[in-house]
Short mmCIF file of C-alpha atoms in Angstrom, two decimals:
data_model
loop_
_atom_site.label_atom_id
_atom_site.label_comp_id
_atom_site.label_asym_id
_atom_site.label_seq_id
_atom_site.Cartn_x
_atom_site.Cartn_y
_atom_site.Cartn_z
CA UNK X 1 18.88 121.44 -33.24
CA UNK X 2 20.80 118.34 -35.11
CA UNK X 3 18.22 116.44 -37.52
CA UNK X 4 18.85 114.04 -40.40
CA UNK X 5 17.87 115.99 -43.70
CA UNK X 6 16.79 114.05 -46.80
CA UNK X 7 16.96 115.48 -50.55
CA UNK X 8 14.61 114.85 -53.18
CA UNK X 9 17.24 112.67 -54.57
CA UNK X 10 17.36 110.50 -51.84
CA UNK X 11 20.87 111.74 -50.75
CA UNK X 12 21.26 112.36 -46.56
CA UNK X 13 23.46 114.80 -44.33
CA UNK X 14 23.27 116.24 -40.78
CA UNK X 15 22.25 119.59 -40.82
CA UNK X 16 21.25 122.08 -37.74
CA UNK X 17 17.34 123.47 -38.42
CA UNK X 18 15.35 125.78 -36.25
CA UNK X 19 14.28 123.59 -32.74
CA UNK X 20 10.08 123.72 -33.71
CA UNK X 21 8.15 125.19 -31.27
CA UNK X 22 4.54 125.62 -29.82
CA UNK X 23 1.81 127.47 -32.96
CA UNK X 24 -0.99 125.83 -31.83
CA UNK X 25 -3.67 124.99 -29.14
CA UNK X 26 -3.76 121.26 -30.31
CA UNK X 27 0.52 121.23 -30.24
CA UNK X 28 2.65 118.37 -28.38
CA UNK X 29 6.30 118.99 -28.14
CA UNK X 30 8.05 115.97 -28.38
CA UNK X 31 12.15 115.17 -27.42
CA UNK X 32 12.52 112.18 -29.66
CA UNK X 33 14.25 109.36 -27.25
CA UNK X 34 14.60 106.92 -29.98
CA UNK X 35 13.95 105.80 -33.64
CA UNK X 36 14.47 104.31 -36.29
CA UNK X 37 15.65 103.10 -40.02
CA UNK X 38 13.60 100.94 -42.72
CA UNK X 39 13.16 99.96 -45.76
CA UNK X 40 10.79 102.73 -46.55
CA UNK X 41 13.41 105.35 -45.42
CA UNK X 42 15.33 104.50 -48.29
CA UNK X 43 12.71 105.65 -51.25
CA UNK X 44 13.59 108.37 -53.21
CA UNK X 45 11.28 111.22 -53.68
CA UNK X 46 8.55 110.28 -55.60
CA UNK X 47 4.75 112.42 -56.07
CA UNK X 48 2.63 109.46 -56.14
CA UNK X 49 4.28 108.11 -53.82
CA UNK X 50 3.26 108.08 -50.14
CA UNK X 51 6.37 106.70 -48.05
CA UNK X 52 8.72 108.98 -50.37
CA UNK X 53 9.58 112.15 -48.71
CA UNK X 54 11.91 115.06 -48.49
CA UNK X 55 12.83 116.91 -45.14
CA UNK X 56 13.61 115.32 -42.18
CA UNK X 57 13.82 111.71 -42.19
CA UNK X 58 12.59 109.13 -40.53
CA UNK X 59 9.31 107.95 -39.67
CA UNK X 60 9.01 105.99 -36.47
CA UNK X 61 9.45 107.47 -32.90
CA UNK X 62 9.03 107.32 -29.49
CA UNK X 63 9.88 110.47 -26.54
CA UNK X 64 9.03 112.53 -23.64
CA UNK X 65 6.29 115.31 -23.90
CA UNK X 66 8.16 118.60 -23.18
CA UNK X 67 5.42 120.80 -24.54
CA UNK X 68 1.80 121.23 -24.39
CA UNK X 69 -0.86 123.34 -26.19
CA UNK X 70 -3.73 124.19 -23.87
CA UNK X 71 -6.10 121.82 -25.95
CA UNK X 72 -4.11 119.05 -25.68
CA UNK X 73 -3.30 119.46 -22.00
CA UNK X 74 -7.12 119.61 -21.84
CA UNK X 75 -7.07 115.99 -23.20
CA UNK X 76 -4.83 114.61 -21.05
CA UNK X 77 -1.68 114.91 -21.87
CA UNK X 78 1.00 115.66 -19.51
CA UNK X 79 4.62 117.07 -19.02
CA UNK X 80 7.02 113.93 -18.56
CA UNK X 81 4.39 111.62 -20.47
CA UNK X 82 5.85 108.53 -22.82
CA UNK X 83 4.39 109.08 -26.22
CA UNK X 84 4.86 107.43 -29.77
CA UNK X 85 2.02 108.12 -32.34
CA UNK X 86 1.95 108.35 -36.09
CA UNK X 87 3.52 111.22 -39.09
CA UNK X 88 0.52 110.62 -40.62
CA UNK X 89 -1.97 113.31 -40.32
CA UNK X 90 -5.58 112.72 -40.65
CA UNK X 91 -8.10 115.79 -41.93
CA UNK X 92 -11.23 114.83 -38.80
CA UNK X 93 -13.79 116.04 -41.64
CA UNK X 94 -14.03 113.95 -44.48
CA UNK X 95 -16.36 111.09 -45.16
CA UNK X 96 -14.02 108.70 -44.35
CA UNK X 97 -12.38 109.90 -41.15
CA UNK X 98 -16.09 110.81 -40.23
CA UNK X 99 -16.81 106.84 -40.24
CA UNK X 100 -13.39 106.02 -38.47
CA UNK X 101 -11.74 105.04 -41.93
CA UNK X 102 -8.77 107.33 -41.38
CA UNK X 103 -6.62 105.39 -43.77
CA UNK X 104 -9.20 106.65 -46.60
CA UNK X 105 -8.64 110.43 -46.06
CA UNK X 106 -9.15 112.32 -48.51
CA UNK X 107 -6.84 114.50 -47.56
CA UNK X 108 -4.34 112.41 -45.67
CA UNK X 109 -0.46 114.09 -45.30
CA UNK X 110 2.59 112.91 -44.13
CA UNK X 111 3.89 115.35 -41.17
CA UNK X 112 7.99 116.18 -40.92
CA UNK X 113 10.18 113.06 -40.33
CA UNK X 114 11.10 111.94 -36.68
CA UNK X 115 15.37 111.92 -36.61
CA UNK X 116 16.33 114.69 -35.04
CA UNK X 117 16.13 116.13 -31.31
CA UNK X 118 12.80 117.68 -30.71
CA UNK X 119 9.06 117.27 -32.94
CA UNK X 120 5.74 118.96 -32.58
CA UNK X 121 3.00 116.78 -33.77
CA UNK X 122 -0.91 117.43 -33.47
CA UNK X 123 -2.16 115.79 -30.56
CA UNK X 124 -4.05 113.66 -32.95
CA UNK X 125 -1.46 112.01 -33.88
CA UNK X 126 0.56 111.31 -30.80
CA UNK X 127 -0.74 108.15 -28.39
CA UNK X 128 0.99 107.35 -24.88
CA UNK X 129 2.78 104.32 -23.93
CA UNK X 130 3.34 103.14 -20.37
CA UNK X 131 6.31 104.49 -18.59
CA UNK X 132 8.00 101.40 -18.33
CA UNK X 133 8.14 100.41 -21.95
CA UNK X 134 11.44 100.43 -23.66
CA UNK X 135 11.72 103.33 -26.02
CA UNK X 136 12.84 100.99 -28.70
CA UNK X 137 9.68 99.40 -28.80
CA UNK X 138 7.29 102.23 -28.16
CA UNK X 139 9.03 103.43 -31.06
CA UNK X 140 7.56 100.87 -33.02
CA UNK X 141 3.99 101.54 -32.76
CA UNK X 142 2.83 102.96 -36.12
CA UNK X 143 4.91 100.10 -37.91
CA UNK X 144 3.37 97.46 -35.81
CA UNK X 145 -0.35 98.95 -36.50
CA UNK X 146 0.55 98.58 -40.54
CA UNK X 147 0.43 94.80 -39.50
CA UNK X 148 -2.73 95.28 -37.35
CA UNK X 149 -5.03 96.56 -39.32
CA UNK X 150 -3.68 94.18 -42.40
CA UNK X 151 -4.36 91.33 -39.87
CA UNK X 152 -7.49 92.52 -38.91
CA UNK X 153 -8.54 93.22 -42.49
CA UNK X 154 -7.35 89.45 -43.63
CA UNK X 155 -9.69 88.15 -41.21
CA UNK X 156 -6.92 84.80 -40.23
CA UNK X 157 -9.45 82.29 -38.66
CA UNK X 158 -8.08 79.69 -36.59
CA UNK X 159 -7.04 76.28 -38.87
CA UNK X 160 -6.16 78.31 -41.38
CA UNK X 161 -2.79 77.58 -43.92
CA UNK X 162 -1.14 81.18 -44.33
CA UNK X 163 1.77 82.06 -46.42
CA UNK X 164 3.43 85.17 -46.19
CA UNK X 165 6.06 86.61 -49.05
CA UNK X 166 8.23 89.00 -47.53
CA UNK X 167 10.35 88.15 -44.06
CA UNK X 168 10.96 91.78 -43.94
CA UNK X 169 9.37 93.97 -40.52
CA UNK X 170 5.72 93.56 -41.71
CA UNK X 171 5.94 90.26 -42.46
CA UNK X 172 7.56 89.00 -39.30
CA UNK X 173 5.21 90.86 -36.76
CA UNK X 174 2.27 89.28 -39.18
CA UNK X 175 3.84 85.67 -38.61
CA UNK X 176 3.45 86.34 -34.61
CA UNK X 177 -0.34 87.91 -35.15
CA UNK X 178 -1.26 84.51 -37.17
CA UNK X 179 0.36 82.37 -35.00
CA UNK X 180 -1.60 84.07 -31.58
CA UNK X 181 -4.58 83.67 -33.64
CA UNK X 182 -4.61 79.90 -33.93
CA UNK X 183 -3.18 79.60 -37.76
CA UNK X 184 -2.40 76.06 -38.44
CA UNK X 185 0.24 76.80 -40.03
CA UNK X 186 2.41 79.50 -41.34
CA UNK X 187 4.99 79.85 -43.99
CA UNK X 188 8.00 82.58 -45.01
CA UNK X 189 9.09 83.22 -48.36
CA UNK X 190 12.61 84.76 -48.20
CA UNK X 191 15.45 84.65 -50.02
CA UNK X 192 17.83 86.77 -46.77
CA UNK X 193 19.15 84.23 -44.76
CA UNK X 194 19.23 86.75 -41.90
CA UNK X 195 15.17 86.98 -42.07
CA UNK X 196 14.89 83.18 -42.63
CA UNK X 197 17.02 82.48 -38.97
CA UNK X 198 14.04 85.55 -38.00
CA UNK X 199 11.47 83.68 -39.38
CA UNK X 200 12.19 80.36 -37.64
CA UNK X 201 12.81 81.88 -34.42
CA UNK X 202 9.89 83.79 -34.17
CA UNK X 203 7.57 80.52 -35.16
CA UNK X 204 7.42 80.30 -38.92
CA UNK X 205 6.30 76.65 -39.62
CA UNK X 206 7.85 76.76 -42.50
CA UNK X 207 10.45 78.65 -44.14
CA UNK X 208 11.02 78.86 -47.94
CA UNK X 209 13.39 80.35 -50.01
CA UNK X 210 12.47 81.37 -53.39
CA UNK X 211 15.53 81.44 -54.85
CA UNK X 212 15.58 77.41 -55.49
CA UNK X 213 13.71 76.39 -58.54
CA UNK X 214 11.34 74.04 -57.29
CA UNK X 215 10.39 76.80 -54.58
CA UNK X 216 6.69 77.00 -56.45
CA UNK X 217 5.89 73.42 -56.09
CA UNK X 218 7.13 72.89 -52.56
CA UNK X 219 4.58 75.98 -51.75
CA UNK X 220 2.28 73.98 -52.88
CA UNK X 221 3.26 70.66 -51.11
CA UNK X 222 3.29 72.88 -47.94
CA UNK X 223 -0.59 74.05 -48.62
CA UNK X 224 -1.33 70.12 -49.03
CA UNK X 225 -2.11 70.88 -52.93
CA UNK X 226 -5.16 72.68 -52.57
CA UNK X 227 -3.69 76.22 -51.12
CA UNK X 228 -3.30 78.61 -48.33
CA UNK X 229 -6.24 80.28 -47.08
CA UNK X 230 -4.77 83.70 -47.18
CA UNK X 231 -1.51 85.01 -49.01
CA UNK X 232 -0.31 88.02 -48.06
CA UNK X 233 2.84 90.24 -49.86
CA UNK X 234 4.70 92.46 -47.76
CA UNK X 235 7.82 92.33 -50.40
CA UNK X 236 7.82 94.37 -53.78
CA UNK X 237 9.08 91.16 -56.20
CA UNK X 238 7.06 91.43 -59.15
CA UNK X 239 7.61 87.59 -59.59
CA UNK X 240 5.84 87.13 -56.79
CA UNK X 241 2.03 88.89 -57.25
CA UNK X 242 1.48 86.05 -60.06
CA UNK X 243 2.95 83.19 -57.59
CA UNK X 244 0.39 84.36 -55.15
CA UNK X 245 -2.59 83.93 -57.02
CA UNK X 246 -1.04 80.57 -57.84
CA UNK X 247 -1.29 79.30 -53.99
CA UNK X 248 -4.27 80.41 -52.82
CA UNK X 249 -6.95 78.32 -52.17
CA UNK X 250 -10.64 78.63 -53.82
CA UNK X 251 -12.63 80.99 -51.39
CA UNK X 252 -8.85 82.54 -50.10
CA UNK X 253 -7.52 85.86 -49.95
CA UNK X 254 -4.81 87.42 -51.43
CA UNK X 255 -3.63 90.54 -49.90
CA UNK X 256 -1.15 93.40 -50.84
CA UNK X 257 0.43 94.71 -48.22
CA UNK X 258 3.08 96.87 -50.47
CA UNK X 259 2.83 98.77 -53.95
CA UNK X 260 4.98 98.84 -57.00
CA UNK X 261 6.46 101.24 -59.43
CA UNK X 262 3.89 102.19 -62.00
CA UNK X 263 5.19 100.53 -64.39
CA UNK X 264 4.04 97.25 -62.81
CA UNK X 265 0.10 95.90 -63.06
CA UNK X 266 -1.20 93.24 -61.35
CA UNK X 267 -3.11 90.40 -63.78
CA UNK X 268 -4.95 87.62 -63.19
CA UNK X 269 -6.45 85.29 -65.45
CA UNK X 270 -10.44 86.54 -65.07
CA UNK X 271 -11.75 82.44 -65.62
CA UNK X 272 -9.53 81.57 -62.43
CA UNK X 273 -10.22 84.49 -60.64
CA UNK X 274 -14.23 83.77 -61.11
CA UNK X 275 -14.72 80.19 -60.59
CA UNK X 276 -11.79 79.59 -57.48
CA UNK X 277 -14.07 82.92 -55.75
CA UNK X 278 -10.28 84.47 -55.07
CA UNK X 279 -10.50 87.72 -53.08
CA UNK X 280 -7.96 90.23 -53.95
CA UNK X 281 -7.05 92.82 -51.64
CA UNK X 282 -5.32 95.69 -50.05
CA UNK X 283 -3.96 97.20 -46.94
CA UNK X 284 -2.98 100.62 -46.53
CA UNK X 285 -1.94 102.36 -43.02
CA UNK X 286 -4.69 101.89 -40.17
CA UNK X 287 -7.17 103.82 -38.67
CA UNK X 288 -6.84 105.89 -35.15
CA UNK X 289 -8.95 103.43 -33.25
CA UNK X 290 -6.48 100.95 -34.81
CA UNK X 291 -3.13 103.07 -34.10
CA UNK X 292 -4.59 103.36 -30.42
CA UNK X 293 -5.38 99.58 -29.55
CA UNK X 294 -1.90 98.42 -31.18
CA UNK X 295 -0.49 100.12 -27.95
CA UNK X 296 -2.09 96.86 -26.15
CA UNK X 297 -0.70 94.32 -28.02
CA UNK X 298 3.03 95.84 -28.87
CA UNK X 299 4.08 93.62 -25.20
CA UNK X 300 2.79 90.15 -26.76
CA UNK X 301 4.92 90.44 -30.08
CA UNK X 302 8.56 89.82 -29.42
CA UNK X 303 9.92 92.92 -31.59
CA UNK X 304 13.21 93.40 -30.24
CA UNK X 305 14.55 90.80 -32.70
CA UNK X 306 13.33 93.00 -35.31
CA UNK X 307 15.99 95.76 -34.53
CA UNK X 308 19.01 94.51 -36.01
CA UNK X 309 21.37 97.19 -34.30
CA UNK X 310 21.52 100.41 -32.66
CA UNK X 311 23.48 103.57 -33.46
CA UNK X 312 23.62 106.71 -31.62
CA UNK X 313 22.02 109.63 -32.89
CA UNK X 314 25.22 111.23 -34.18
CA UNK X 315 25.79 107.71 -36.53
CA UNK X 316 23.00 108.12 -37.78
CA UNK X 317 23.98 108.17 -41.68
CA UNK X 318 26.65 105.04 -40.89
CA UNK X 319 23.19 103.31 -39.78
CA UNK X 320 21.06 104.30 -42.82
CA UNK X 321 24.52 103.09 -45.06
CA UNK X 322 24.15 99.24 -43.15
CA UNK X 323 20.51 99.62 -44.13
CA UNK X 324 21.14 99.94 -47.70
CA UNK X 325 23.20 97.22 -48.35
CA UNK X 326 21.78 94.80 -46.00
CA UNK X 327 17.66 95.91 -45.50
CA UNK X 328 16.97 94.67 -42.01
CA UNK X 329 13.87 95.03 -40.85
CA UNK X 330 15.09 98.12 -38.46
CA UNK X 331 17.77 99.06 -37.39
CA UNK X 332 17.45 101.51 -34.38
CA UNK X 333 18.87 104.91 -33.24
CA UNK X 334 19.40 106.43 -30.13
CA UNK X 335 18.36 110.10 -30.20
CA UNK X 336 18.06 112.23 -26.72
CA UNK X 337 20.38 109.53 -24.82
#
């Protein structure tokens, strides 16, 4: 079958690999309808690093089940069903998954990539989506439940002044989850024009672009001078982890939703950090129960915005070119037409 094949340097090409078939009880065959290009598709191969892969690329996907082993026919799946679902794979045993904190696993993997004709995934990891959802935005599922959980985990109360660095996917299906749940206001950092226009049309209250000098100060005009309840990164601009801790309000919450090269630590001054009662945080992938109940709320985020262009499958290193020079948040292909 055709597939997308990335090397360890980071370089792509079509190449024709063995169609995967059926080894176990728990097995889903999956023809991929559609998916699509990132940021994170553009990584080199790196050890440490969890979003850098070799193989087949791609991450995101939605299909048609053309396969089933007999335990996951026993769980209801179904010839002809609409699935998306995750490439993360999940051990079931340790301590973590145990207590339904999936994105803890010990021994958490990253399954083969998602461009190219047919996948078999773990029934674990695939989750079905009505028949009459567009496969472009099935497709977006596991993206979409990165934002979830980071929402849920940020705790965005109703009132609340939120500024988000980053106009990129994340941030822009964030700015939609904090504007459903009552924020009073919320704010875009970006220097793209083409995910500024994004951010205004999909509700930012404000929009700022941190390329002007006085960009700092007018963050903090914006927060009325005493800072935004929560902060959230979704960018990798070293610049901007010391800006954050710069805006937030005493009592607020700064959260990471990206990681750096190595190199790079993250410093606060440890006076500030103890008397303004900052809370520093993280957000990694999402749990199943989270991956599962994103399936409900993918039809109340407008996402098709989000998908710059489509390419069919065949285009499919043209499309990954456009994403390298201009990093929209997707950019979609067309795979089983």
């Amino acid at each position: 079958m055709w597939a997308l094949w990335k090397y360890k340097n980071g370089m792509l090409a079509s190449k024709e690999i063995d169609e995967p078939q059926l080894l176990s009880e728990n097995d889903v065959k999956i023809k991929v309808m559609y998916s699509t290009i990132g940021i994170q598709d553009l990584r080199v191969y790196r050890t440490w690093d969890f979003y850098a892969k070799n193989g087949l690329a791609g991450y995101e996907m939605s299909g048609i089940i053309v396969g089933l082993g007999a335990a996951a026919k026993k769980d209801g799946f179904y010839l002809g069903q609409h699935v998306s679902g995750t490439i993360a794979q999940f051990c079931g045993k340790c301590v973590y998954c145990e207590k339904g904190e999936e994105n803890n696993c010990l021994e958490l993997t990253s399954k083969a990539g998602t461009i190219c004709e047919y996948v078999v995934w773990d029934k674990n990891q695939v989750v079905p989506i009505p028949d009459d959802m567009p496969f472009s935005i099935g497709c977006l599922l596991e993206p979409v439940a990165v934002v979830y959980h980071a929402f849920r985990k940020a705790a965005i109360q109703r009132g609340e002044n939120i500024c988000i660095f980053g106009g990129d996917f994340n941030g822009l299906v964030l700015l939609q989850l904090a504007k459903q749940a009552g924020a009073k206001t919320v704010t875009i950092v970006d220097p793209k024009e083409a995910n500024q226009k994004l951010a205004r049309q999909l509700g930012a209250d404000y929009v700022v672009d941190p390329r002007e000098d006085t960009y700092r100060t007018e963050l903090m005009k914006l927060s009325d001078f005493i800072g935004f309840q929560t902060v959230v990164l979704t960018s990798s601009h070293p610049e901007w982890l010391s800006v954050s801790t710069n805006v937030v309000a005493r009592g607020g919450t700064v959260m990471l939703m990206v990681y750096y090269d190595l190199p790079i630590d993250f410093t606060i001054n440890s006076i500030k950090f103890f008397l303004m009662n900052i809370n520093i945080t993280s957000s990694f992938l999402y749990t199943k129960k989270e991956l599962v109940e994103t399936r409900t709320i993918l039809n109340s985020l407008d996402l098709q915005p989000l998908i710059h262009s489509e390419y069919p499958m065949k285009e499919a290193l043209t499309a990954f070119d456009v994403e390298q020079n201009y990093h929209y948040p997707r950019i979609g292909l067309t795979i089983n037409a």
